[in-house]
Tab-separated table of C-alpha atoms and ligand atoms in Angstrom:
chain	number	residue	atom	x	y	z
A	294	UNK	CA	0.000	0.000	0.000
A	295	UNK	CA	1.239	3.328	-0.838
A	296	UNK	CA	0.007	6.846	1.242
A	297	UNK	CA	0.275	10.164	-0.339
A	298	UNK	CA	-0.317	12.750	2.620
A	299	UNK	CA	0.081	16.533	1.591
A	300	UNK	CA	0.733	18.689	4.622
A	301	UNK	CA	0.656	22.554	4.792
A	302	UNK	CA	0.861	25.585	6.653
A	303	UNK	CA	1.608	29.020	6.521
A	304	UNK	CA	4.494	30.135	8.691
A	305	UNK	CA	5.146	33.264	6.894
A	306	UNK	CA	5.175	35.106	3.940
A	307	UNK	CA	6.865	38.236	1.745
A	308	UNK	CA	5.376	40.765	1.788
A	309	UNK	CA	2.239	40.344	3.932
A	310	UNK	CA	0.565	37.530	2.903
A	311	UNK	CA	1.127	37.413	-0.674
A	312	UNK	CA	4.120	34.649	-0.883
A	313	UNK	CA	6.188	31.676	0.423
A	314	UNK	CA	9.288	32.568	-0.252
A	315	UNK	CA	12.231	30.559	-1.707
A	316	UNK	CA	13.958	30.907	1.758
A	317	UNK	CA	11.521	28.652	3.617
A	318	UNK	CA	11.238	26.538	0.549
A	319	UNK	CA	14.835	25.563	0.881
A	320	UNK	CA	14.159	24.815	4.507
A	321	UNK	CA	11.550	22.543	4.520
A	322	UNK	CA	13.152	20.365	1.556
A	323	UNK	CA	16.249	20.337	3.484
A	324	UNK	CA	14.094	18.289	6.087
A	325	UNK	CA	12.251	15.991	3.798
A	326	UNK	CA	15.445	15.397	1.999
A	327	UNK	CA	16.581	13.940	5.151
A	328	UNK	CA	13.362	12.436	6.025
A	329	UNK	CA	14.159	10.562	2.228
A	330	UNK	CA	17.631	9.378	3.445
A	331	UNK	CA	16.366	7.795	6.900
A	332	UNK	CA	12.976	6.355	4.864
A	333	UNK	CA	10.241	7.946	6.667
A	334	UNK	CA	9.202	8.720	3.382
A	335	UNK	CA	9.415	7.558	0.179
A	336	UNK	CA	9.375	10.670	-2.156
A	337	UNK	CA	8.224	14.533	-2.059
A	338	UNK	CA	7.263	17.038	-3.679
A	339	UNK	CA	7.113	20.722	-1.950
A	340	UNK	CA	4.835	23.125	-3.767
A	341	UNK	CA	3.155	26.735	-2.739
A	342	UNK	CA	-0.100	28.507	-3.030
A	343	UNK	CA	0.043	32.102	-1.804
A	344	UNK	CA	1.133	32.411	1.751
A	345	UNK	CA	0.828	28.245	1.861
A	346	UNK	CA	3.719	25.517	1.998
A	347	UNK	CA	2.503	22.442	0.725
A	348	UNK	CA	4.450	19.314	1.368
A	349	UNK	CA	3.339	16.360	-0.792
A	350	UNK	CA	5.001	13.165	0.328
A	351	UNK	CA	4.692	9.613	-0.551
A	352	UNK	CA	5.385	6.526	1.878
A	353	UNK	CA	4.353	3.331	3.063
A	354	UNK	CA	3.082	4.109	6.697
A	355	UNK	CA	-0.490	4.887	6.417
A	356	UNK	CA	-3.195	7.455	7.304
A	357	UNK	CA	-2.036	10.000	10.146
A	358	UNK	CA	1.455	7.940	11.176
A	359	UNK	CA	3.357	10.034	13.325
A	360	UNK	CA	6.644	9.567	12.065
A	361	UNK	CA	5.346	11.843	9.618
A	362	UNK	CA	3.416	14.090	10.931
A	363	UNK	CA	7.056	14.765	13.045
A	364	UNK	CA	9.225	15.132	9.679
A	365	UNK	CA	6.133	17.829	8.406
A	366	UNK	CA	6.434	19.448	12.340
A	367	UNK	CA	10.002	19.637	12.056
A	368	UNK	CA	10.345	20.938	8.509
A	369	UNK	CA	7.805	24.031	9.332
A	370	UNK	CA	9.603	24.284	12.310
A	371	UNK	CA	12.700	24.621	10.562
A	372	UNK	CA	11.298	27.016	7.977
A	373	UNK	CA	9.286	28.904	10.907
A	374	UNK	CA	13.014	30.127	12.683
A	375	UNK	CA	14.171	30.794	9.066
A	376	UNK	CA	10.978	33.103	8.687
A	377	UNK	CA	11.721	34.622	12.300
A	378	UNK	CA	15.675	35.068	11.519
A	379	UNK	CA	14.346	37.174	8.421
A	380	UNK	CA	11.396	38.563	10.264
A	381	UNK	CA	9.171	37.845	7.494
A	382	UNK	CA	5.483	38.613	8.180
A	383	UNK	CA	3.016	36.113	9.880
A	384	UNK	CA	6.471	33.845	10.874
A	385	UNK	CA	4.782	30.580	12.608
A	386	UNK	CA	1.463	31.897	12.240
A	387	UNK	CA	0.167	28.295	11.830
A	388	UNK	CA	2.613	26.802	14.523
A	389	UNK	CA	-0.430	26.628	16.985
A	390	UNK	CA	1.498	24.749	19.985
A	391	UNK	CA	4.898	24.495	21.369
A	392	UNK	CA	5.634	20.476	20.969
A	393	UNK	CA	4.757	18.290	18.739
A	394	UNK	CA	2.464	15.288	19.967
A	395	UNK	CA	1.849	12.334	17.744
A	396	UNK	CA	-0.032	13.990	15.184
A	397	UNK	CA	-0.203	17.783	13.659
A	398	UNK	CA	-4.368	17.674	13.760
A	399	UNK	CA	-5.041	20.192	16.226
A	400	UNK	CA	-1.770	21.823	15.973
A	401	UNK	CA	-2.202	24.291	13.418
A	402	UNK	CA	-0.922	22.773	9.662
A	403	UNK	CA	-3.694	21.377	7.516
A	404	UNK	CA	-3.544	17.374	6.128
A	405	UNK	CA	-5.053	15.439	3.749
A	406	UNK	CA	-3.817	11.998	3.286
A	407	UNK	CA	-4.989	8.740	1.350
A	408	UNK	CA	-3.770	5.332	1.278
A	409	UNK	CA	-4.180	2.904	-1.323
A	410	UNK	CA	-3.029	-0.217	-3.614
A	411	UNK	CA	-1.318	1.568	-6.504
A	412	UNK	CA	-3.003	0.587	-9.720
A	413	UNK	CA	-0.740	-0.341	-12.545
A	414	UNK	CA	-0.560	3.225	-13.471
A	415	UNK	CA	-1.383	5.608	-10.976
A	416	UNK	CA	-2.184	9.612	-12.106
A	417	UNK	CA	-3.476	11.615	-9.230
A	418	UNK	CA	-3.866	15.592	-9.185
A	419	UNK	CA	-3.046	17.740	-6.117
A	420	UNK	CA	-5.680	20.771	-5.472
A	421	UNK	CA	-3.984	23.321	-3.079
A	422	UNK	CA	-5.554	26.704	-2.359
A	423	UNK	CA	-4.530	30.007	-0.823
A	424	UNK	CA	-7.344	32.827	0.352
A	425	UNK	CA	-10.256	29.795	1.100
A	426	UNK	CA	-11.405	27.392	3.366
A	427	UNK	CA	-12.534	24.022	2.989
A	428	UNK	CA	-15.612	23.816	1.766
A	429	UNK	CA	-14.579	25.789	-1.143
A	430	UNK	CA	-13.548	22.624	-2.451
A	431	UNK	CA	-17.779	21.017	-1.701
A	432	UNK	CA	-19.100	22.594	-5.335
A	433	UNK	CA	-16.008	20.879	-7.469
A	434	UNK	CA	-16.015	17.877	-5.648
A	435	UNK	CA	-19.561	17.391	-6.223
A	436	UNK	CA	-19.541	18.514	-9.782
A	437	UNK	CA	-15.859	15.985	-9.948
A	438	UNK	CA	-17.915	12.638	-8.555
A	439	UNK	CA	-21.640	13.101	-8.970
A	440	UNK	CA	-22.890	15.511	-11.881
A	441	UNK	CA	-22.418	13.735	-15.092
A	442	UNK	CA	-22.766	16.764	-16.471
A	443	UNK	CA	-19.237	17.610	-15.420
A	444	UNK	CA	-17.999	14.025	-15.706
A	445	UNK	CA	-19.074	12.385	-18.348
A	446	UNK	CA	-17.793	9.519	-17.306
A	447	UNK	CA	-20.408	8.769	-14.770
A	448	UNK	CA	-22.623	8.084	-17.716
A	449	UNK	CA	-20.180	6.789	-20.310
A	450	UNK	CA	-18.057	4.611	-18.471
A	451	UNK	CA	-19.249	1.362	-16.491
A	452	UNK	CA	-16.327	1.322	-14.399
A	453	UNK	CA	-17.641	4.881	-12.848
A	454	UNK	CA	-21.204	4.202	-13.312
A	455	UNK	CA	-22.429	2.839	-9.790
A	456	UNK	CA	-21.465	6.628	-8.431
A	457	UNK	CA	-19.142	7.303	-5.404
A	458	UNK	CA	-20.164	7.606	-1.606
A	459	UNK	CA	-18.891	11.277	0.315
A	460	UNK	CA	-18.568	11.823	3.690
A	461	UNK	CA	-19.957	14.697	4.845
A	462	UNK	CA	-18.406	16.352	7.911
A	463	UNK	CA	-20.157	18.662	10.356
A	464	UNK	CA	-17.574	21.697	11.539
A	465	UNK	CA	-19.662	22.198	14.653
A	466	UNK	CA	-20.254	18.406	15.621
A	467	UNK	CA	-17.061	17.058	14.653
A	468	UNK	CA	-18.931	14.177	13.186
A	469	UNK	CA	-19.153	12.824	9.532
A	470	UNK	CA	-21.991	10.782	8.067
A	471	UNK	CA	-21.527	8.416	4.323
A	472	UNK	CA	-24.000	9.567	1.441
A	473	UNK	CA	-23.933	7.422	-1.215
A	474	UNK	CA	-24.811	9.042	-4.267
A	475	UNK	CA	-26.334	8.802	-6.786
A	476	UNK	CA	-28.926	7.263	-4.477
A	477	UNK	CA	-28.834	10.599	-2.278
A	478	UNK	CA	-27.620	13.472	-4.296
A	479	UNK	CA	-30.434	15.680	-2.816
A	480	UNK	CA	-29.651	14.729	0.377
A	481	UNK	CA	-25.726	15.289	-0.104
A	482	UNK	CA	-26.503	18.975	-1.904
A	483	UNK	CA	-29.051	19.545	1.118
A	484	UNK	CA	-25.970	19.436	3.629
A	485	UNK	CA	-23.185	20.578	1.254
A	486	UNK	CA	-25.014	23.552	-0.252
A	487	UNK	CA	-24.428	24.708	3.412
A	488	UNK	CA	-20.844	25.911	3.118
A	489	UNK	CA	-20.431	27.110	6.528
A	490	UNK	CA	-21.178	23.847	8.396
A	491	UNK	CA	-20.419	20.987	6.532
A	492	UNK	CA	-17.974	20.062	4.193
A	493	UNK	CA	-16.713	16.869	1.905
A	494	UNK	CA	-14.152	15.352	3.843
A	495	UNK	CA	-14.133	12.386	1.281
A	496	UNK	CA	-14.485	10.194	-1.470
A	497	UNK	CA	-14.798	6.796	-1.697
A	498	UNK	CA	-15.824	4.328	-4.915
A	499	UNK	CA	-18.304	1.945	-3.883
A	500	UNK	CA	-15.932	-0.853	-3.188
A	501	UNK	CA	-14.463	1.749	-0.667
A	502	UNK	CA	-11.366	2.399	-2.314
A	503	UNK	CA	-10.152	5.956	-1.716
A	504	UNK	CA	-11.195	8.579	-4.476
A	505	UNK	CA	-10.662	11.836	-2.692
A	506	UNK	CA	-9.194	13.266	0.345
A	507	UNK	CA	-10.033	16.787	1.713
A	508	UNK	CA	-7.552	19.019	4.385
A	509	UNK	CA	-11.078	19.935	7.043
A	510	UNK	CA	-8.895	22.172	9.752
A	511	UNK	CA	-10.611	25.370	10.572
A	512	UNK	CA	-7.906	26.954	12.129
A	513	UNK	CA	-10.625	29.447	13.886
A	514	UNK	CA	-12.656	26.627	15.511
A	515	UNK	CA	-9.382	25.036	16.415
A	516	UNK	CA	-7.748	27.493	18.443
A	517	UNK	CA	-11.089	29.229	19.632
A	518	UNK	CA	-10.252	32.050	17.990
A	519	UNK	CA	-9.201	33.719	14.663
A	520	UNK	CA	-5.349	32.607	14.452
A	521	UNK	CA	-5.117	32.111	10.527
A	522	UNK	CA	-6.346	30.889	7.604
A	523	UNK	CA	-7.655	27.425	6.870
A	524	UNK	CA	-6.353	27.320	2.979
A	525	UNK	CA	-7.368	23.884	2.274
A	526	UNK	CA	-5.694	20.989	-0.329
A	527	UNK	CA	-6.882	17.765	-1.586
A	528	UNK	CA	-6.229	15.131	-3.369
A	529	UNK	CA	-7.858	13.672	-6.472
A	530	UNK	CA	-7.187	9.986	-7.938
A	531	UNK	CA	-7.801	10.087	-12.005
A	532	UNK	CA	-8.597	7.466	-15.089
A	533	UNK	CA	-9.510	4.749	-15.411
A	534	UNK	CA	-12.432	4.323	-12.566
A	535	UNK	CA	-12.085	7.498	-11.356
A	536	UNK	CA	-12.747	10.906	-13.294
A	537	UNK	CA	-10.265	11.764	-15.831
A	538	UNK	CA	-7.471	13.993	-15.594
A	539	UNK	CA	-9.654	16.795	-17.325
A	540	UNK	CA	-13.149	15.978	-15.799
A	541	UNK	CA	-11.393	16.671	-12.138
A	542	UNK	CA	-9.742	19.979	-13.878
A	543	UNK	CA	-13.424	20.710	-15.375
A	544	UNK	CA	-14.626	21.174	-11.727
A	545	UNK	CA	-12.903	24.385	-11.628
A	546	UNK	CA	-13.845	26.286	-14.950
A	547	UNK	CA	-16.828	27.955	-13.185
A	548	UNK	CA	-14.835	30.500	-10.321
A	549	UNK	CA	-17.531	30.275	-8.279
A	550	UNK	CA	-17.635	32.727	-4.816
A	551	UNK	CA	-16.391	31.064	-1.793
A	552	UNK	CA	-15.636	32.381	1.613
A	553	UNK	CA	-12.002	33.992	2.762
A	554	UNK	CA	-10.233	37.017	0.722
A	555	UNK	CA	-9.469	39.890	2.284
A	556	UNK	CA	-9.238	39.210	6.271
A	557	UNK	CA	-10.914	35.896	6.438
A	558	UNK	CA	-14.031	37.759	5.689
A	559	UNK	CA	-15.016	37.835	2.271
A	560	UNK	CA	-16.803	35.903	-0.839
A	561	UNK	CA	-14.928	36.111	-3.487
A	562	UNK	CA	-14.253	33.775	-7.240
A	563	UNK	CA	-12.000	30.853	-6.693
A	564	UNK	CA	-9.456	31.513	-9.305
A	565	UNK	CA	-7.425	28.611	-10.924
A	566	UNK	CA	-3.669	29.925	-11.739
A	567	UNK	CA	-0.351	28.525	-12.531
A	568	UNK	CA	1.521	27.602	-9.496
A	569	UNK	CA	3.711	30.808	-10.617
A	570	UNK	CA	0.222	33.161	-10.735
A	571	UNK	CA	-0.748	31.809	-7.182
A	572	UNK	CA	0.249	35.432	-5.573
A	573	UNK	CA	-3.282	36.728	-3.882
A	574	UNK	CA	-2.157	40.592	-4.764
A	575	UNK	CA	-5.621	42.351	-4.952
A	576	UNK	CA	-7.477	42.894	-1.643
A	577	UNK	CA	-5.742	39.859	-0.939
A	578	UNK	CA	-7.122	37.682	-3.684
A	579	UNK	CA	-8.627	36.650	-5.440
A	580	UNK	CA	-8.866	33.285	-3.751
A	581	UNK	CA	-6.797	30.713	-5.843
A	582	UNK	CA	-6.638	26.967	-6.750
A	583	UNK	CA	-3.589	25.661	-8.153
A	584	UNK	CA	-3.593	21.711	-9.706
A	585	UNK	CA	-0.310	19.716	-9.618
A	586	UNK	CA	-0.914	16.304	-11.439
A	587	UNK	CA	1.867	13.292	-10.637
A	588	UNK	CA	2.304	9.509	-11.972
A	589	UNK	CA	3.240	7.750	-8.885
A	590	UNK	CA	5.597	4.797	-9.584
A	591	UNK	CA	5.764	2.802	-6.747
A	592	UNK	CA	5.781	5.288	-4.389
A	593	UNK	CA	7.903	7.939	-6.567
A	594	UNK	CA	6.263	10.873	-7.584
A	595	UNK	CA	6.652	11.553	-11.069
A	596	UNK	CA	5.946	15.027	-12.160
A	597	UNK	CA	4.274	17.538	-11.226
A	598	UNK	CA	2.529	19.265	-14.672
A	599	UNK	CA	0.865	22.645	-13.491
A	600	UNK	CA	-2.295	22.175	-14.807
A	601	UNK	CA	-4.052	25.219	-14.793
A	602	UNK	CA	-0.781	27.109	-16.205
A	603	UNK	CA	-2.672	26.268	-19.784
A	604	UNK	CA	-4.515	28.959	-22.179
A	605	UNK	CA	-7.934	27.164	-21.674
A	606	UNK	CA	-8.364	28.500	-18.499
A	607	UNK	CA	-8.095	31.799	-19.139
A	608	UNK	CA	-11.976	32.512	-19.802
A	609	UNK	CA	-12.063	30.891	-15.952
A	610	UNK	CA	-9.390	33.932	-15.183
A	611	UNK	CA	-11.342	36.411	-16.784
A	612	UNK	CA	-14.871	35.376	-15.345
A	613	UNK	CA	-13.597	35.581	-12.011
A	614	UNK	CA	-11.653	38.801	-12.555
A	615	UNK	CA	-14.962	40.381	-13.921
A	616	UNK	CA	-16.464	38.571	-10.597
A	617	UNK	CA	-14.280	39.917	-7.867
A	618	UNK	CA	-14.873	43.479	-9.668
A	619	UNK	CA	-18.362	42.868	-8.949
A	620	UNK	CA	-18.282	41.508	-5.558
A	621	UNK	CA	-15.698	44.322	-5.032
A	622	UNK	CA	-18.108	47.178	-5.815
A	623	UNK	CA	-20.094	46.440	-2.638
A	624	UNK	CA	-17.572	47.637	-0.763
A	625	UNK	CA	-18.383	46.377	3.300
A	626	UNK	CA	-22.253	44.943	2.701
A	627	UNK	CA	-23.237	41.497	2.429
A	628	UNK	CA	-22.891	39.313	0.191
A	629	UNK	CA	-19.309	40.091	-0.074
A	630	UNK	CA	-19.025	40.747	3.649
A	631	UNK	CA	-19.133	37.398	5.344
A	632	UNK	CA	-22.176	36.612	7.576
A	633	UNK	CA	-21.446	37.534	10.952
A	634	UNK	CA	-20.005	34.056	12.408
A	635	UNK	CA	-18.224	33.525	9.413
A	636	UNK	CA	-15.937	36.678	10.138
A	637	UNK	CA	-12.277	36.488	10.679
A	638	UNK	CA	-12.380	39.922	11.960
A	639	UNK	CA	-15.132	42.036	13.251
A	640	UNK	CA	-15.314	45.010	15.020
A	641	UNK	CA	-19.050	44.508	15.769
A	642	UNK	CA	-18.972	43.331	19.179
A	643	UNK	CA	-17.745	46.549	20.391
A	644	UNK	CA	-19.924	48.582	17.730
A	645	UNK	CA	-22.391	47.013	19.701
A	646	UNK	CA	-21.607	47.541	23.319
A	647	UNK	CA	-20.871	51.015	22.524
A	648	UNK	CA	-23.746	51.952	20.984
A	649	UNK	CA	-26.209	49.598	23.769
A	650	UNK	CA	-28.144	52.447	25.357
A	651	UNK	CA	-28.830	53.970	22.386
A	652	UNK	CA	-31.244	51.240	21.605
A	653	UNK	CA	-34.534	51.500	22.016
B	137	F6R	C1	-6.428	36.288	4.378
B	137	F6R	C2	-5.189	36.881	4.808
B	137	F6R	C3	-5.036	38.336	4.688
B	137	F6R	C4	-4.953	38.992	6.058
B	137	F6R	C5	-4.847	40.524	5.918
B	137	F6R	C6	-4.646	41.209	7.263
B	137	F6R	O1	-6.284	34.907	4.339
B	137	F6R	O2	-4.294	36.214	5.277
B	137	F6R	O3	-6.071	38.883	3.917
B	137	F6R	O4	-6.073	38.653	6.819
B	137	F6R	O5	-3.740	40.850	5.101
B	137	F6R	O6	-3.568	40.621	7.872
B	137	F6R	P1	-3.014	41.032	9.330
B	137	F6R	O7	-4.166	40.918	10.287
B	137	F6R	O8	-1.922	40.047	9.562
B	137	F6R	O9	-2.520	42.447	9.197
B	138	MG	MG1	-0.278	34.357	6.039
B	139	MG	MG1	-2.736	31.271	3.161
């Protein structure tokens, strides 16, 4: 069995929160290079998305295995005193405790991970974004596994035919329920459709071999209070059973509005870029989505190909440009401004107390 886990954080950035730079890049592949040469893992990858480091990894431990988890820990902690030695802005912003312990869920960096028999040929495709939060990734996913007008494979091809089960997981619970679609696509779009409490954690085929994996931290609900930016990844398996290559791609050609932006606090386009393009620059944003697609041969990562860095996306580009103008032009109203829990940052509580006696 072979795991792919793809582990990321933001533990600072040049200028603002615009960048990972090169400096902490070096870092962290210092540490998986060592990681390589002891065996914890098998191959990497490190890519970025904005402000987000994003270290894809292959090996042969499994789902959550804290060996690692440590090597991820150690490599933003090694990039984190880089970012502090340069006093680069936000340095360890998602370094959320002081040791590591067993496993970073809870500790600040965001996972997704999947484990798996490698087929004979093996193409996945990693999503990483910058400016979002998780459940930016529920209308793609749906569109990717269970509208055959996106995939037209789920009408076309036997092999993907039966449909694919999600689970669904509540922010505020903490628990996940299975729908198995496409026996209960309304029920699945009933809970999905509501972006602020549940999200697609992930996908299975029906013979419950892993299709999808989802990164679900909400930094926010994590530490109690606003200490970040939740900037999710996933990962997508492709062909042959699975959507192809371009059907998962396909997901992404409408930008539609999802929460984050400027402050945490705003809908705005998801934009697919070139890993190069992935820069947030105006008001922060627009949110982004950057696709790296690998070959894995037995456990080596072959690749990546930046996927959206290709002239058929542009009308995508342009869409969501002329979207974020729009959503722009309301300035601090709704329904650019986030609803009120959904806030990063808010003022309002003390707007409120202020102004108490002069309600009546
Ligand atoms: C959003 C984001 C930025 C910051 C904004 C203010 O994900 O990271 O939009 O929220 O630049 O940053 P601070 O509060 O660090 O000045
Ligand atoms: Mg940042
Ligand atoms: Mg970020």
């Amino acid at each position: 069995m072979t795991t792919i886990s793809i582990i990321k954080a933001d533990v600072g950035s040049l200028p603002g929160h615009v960048s990972a730079p090169n400096h902490l890049i070096n870092e962290v592949e210092k540490v998986l290079e060592e990681g390589m040469e002891e065996s914890t893992i098998i191959d990497y990858h490190v890519a970025s998305c904005g402000d987000d480091i994003d270290l894809i990894m292959s090996h042969d431990n499994g789902e959550g295995e804290s060996e690692v988890h440590e090597l991820a820990w150690d490599a933003f902690q090694q990039a984190t005193d880089k970012a502090e030695e340069l006093s680069l802005y936000g340095a360890g912003q998602d370094i959320l405790s002081e040791a590591f312990s067993g496993n970073v869920k809870g500790l600040g960096p965001g996972s997704a991970e999947m484990e798996f028999e490698e087929r004979e040929s093996e193409p996945f495709v990693a999503f990483l974004c910058d400016k979002t939060s998780p459940s930016a990734f529920n209308y793609p996913l749906y569109k990717m596994f269970a509208d055959p007008s996106n995939t037209a494979g789920l009408v076309l091809d036997p092999s993907l035919h039966e449909g694919f089960d999600f689970e669904v997981l509540d922010y505020y619970e903490g628990e996940t329920a299975n729908l198995s679609c496409p026996d209960e696509i309304y029920d699945l779009l009933a809970l999905i459709g509501e972006t602020s409490k549940y999200t697609i954690q992930k996908v299975f085929k029906k013979d419950g071999s892993p299709a999808a994996a989802i990164s679900t931290e909400k930094l926010n609900l994590i530490a109690g209070e606003y200490v970040g930016k939740d900037d999710p990844v996933a990962i997508v398996r492709c062909q042959s059973g699975y959507p192809a290559v371009g059907e998962a791609l396909e997901a992404f050609s409408f930008p539609h509005l999802v929460p984050g932006w400027m402050r945490g606090s705003h809908n705005g386009p998801l934009m697919p870029v070139s890993e190069e393009n992935a820069t947030p620059s105006r008001f922060d944003g627009p949110p982004r989505v950057v696709a790296l697609g690998f070959q894995l041969n037995d456990g080596e990562l072959i690749g990546p190909k930046d996927l959206f860095d290709d002239p058929a996306f542009d009308r995508t580009r342009e869409k969501a440009q002329n979207a974020a103008e729009y959503m722009r032009r309301h300035g601090t109203f709704q329904p650019h401004l986030l609803r009120e829990d959904d806030l990063e940052y808010t003022t309002l509580p003390e707007v409120l107390e202020k102004l108490d006696d002069r309600f009546s």
